[in-house]
Short mmCIF file of N, CA and C in Angstrom, two decimals:
data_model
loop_
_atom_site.label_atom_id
_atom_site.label_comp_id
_atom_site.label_asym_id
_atom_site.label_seq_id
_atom_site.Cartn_x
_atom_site.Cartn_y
_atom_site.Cartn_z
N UNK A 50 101.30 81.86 82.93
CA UNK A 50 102.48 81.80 83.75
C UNK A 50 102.37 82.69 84.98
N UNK A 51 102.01 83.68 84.60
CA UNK A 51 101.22 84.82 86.17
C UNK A 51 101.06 83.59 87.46
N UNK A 52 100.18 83.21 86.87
CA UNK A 52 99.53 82.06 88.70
C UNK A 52 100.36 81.26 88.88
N UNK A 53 100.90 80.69 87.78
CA UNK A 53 102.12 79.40 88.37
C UNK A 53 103.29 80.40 89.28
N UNK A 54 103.77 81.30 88.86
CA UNK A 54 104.87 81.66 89.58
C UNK A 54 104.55 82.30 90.90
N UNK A 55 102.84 83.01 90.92
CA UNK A 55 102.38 83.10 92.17
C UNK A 55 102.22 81.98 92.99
N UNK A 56 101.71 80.75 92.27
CA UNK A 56 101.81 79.64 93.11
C UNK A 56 102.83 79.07 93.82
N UNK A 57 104.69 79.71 93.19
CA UNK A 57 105.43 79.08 93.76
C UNK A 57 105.88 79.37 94.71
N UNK A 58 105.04 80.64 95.21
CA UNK A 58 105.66 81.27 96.82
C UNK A 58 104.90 80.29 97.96
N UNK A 59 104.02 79.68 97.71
CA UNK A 59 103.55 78.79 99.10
C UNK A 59 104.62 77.22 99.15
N UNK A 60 104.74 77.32 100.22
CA UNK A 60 105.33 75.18 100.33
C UNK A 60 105.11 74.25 99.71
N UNK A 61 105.84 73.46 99.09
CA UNK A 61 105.08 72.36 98.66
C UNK A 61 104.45 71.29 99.60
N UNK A 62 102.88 71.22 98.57
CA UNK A 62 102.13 70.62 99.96
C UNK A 62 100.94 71.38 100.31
N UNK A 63 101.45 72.69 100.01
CA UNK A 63 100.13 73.29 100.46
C UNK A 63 98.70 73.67 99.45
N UNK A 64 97.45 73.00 100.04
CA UNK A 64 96.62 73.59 99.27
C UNK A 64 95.67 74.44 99.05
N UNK A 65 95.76 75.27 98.35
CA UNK A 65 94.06 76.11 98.31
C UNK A 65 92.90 76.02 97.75
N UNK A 66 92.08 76.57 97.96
CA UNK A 66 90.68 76.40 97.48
C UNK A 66 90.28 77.69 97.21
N UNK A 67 90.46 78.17 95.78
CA UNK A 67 89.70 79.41 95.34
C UNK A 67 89.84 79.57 93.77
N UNK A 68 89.72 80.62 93.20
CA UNK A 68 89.56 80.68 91.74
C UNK A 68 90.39 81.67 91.01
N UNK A 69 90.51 81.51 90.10
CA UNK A 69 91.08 82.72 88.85
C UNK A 69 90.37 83.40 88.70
N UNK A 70 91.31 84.58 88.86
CA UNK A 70 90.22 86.04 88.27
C UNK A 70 90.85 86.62 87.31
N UNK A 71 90.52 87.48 86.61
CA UNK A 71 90.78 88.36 85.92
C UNK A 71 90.12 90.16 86.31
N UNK A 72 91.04 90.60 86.50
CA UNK A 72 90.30 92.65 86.52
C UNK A 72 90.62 93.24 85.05
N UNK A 73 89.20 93.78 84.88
CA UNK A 73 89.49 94.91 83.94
C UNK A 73 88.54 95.85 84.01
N UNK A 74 89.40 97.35 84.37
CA UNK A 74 88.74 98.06 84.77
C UNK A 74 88.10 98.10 86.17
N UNK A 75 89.01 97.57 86.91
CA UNK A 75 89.37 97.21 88.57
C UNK A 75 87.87 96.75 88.41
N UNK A 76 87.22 95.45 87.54
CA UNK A 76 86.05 94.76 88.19
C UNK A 76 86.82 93.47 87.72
N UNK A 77 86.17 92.40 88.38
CA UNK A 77 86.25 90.82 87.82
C UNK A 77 85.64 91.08 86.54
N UNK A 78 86.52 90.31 85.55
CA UNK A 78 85.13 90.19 84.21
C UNK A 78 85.77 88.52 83.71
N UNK A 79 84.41 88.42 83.86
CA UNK A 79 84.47 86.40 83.70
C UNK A 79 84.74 86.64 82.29
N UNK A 80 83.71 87.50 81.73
CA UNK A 80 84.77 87.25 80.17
C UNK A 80 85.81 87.21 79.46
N UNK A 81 86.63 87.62 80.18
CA UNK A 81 87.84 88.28 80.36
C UNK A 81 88.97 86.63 80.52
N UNK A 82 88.29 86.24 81.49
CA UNK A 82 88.43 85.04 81.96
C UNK A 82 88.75 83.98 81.14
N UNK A 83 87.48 83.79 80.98
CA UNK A 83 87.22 83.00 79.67
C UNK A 83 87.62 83.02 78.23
N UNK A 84 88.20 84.02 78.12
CA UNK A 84 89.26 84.22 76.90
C UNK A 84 90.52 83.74 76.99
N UNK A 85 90.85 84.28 77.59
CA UNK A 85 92.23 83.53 78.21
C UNK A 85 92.33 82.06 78.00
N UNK A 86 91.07 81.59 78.87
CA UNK A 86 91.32 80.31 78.82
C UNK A 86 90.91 79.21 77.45
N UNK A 87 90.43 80.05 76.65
CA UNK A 87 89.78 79.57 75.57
C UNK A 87 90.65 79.68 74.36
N UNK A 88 92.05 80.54 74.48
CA UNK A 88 92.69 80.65 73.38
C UNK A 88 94.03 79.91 73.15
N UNK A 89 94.44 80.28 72.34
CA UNK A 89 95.82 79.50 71.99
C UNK A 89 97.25 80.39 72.47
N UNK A 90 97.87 79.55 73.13
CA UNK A 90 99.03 79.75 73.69
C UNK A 90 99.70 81.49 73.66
N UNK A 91 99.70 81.50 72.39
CA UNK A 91 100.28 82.89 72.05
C UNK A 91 99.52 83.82 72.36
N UNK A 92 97.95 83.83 71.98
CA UNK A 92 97.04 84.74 72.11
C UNK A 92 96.73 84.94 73.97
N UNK A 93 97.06 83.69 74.77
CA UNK A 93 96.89 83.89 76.26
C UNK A 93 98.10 84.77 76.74
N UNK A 94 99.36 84.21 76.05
CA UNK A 94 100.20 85.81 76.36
C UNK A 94 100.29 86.80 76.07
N UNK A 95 99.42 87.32 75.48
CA UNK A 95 99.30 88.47 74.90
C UNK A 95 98.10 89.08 75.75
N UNK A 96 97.08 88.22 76.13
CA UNK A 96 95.85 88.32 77.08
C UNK A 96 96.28 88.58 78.59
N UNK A 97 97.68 87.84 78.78
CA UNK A 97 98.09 87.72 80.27
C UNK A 97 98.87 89.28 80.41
N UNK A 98 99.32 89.63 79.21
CA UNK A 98 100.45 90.63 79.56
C UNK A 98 99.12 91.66 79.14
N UNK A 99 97.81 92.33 79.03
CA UNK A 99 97.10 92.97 79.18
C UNK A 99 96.42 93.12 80.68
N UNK A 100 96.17 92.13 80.78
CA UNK A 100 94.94 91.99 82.02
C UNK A 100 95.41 90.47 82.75
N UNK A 101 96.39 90.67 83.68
CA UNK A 101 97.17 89.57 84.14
C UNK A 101 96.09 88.88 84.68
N UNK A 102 96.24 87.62 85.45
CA UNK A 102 95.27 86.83 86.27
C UNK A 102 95.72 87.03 87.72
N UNK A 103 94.88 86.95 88.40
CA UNK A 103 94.88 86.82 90.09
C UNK A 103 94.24 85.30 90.43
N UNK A 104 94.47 84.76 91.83
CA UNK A 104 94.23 83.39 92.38
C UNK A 104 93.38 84.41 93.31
N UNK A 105 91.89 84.63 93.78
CA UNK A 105 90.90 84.57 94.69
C UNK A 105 91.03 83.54 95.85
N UNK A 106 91.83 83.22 96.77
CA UNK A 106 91.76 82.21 97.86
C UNK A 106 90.68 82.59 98.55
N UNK A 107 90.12 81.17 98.48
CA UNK A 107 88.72 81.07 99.66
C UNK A 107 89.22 80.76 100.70
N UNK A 108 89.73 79.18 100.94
CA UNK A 108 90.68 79.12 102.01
C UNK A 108 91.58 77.98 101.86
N UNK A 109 92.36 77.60 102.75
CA UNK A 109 93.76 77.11 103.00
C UNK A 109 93.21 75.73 103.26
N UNK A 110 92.98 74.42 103.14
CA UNK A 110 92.75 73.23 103.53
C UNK A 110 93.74 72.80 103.98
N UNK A 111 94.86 73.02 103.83
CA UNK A 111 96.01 71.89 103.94
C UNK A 111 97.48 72.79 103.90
N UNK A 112 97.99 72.83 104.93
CA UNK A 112 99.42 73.83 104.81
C UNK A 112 100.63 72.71 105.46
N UNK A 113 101.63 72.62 104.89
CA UNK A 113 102.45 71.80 105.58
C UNK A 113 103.09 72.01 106.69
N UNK A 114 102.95 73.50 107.47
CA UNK A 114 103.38 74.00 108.58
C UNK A 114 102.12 73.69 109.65
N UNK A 115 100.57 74.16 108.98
CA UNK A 115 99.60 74.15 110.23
C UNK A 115 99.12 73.18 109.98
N UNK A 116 98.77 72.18 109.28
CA UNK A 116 98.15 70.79 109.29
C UNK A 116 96.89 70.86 107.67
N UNK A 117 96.09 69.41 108.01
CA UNK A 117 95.07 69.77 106.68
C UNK A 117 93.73 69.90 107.90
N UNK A 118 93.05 70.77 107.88
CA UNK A 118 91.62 71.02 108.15
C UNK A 118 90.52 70.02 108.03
N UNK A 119 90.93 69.26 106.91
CA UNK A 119 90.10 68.16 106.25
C UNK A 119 89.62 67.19 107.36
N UNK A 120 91.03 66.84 107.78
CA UNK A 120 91.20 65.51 108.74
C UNK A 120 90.75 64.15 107.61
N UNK A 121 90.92 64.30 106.81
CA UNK A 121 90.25 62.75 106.34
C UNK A 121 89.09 62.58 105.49
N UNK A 122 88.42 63.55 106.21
CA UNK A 122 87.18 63.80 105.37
C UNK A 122 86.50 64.05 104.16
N UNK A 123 85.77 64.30 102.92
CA UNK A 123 85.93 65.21 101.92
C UNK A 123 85.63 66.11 102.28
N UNK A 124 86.10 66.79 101.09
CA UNK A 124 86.10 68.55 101.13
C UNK A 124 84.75 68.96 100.79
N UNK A 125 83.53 69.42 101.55
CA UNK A 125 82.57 69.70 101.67
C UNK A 125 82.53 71.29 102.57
N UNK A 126 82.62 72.27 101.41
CA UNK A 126 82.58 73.60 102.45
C UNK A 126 81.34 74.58 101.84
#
């Protein structure tokens, strides 16, 4: 629930391109990661309310205020 409610501060419409992280011990740990995503409902809140998740944005393709970058194209970056 962490990223969804971070997700709900942008427009609808808008998209990004980047990844989930997890910190522990102010580093990324993919394992960390990967637990989360590997467990059952209860055990991810219990995982989320330890070591919350972050969204890593690479970048913005598509904003409903500045346009999509894409133009049409695929997404090849």
């Amino acid at each position: 629930m962490d990223l969804a409610l971070a997700g709900m501060q942008f427009p609808a419409g808008t998209v990004l391109d980047g990844e989930g992280v997890v910190y522990v011990a102010g580093r990324v740990d993919c394992s960390a990661a990967q637990s989360r995503a590997n467990s059952t409902p209860s055990r991810a809140r219990l995982l989320a309310e330890a070591h919350s998740a972050h969204y890593a944005v690479f970048s913005i393709p598509s904003h409903p205020e500045h346009g999509d970058v894409r133009d049409g194209r695929a997404y090849w970056w």
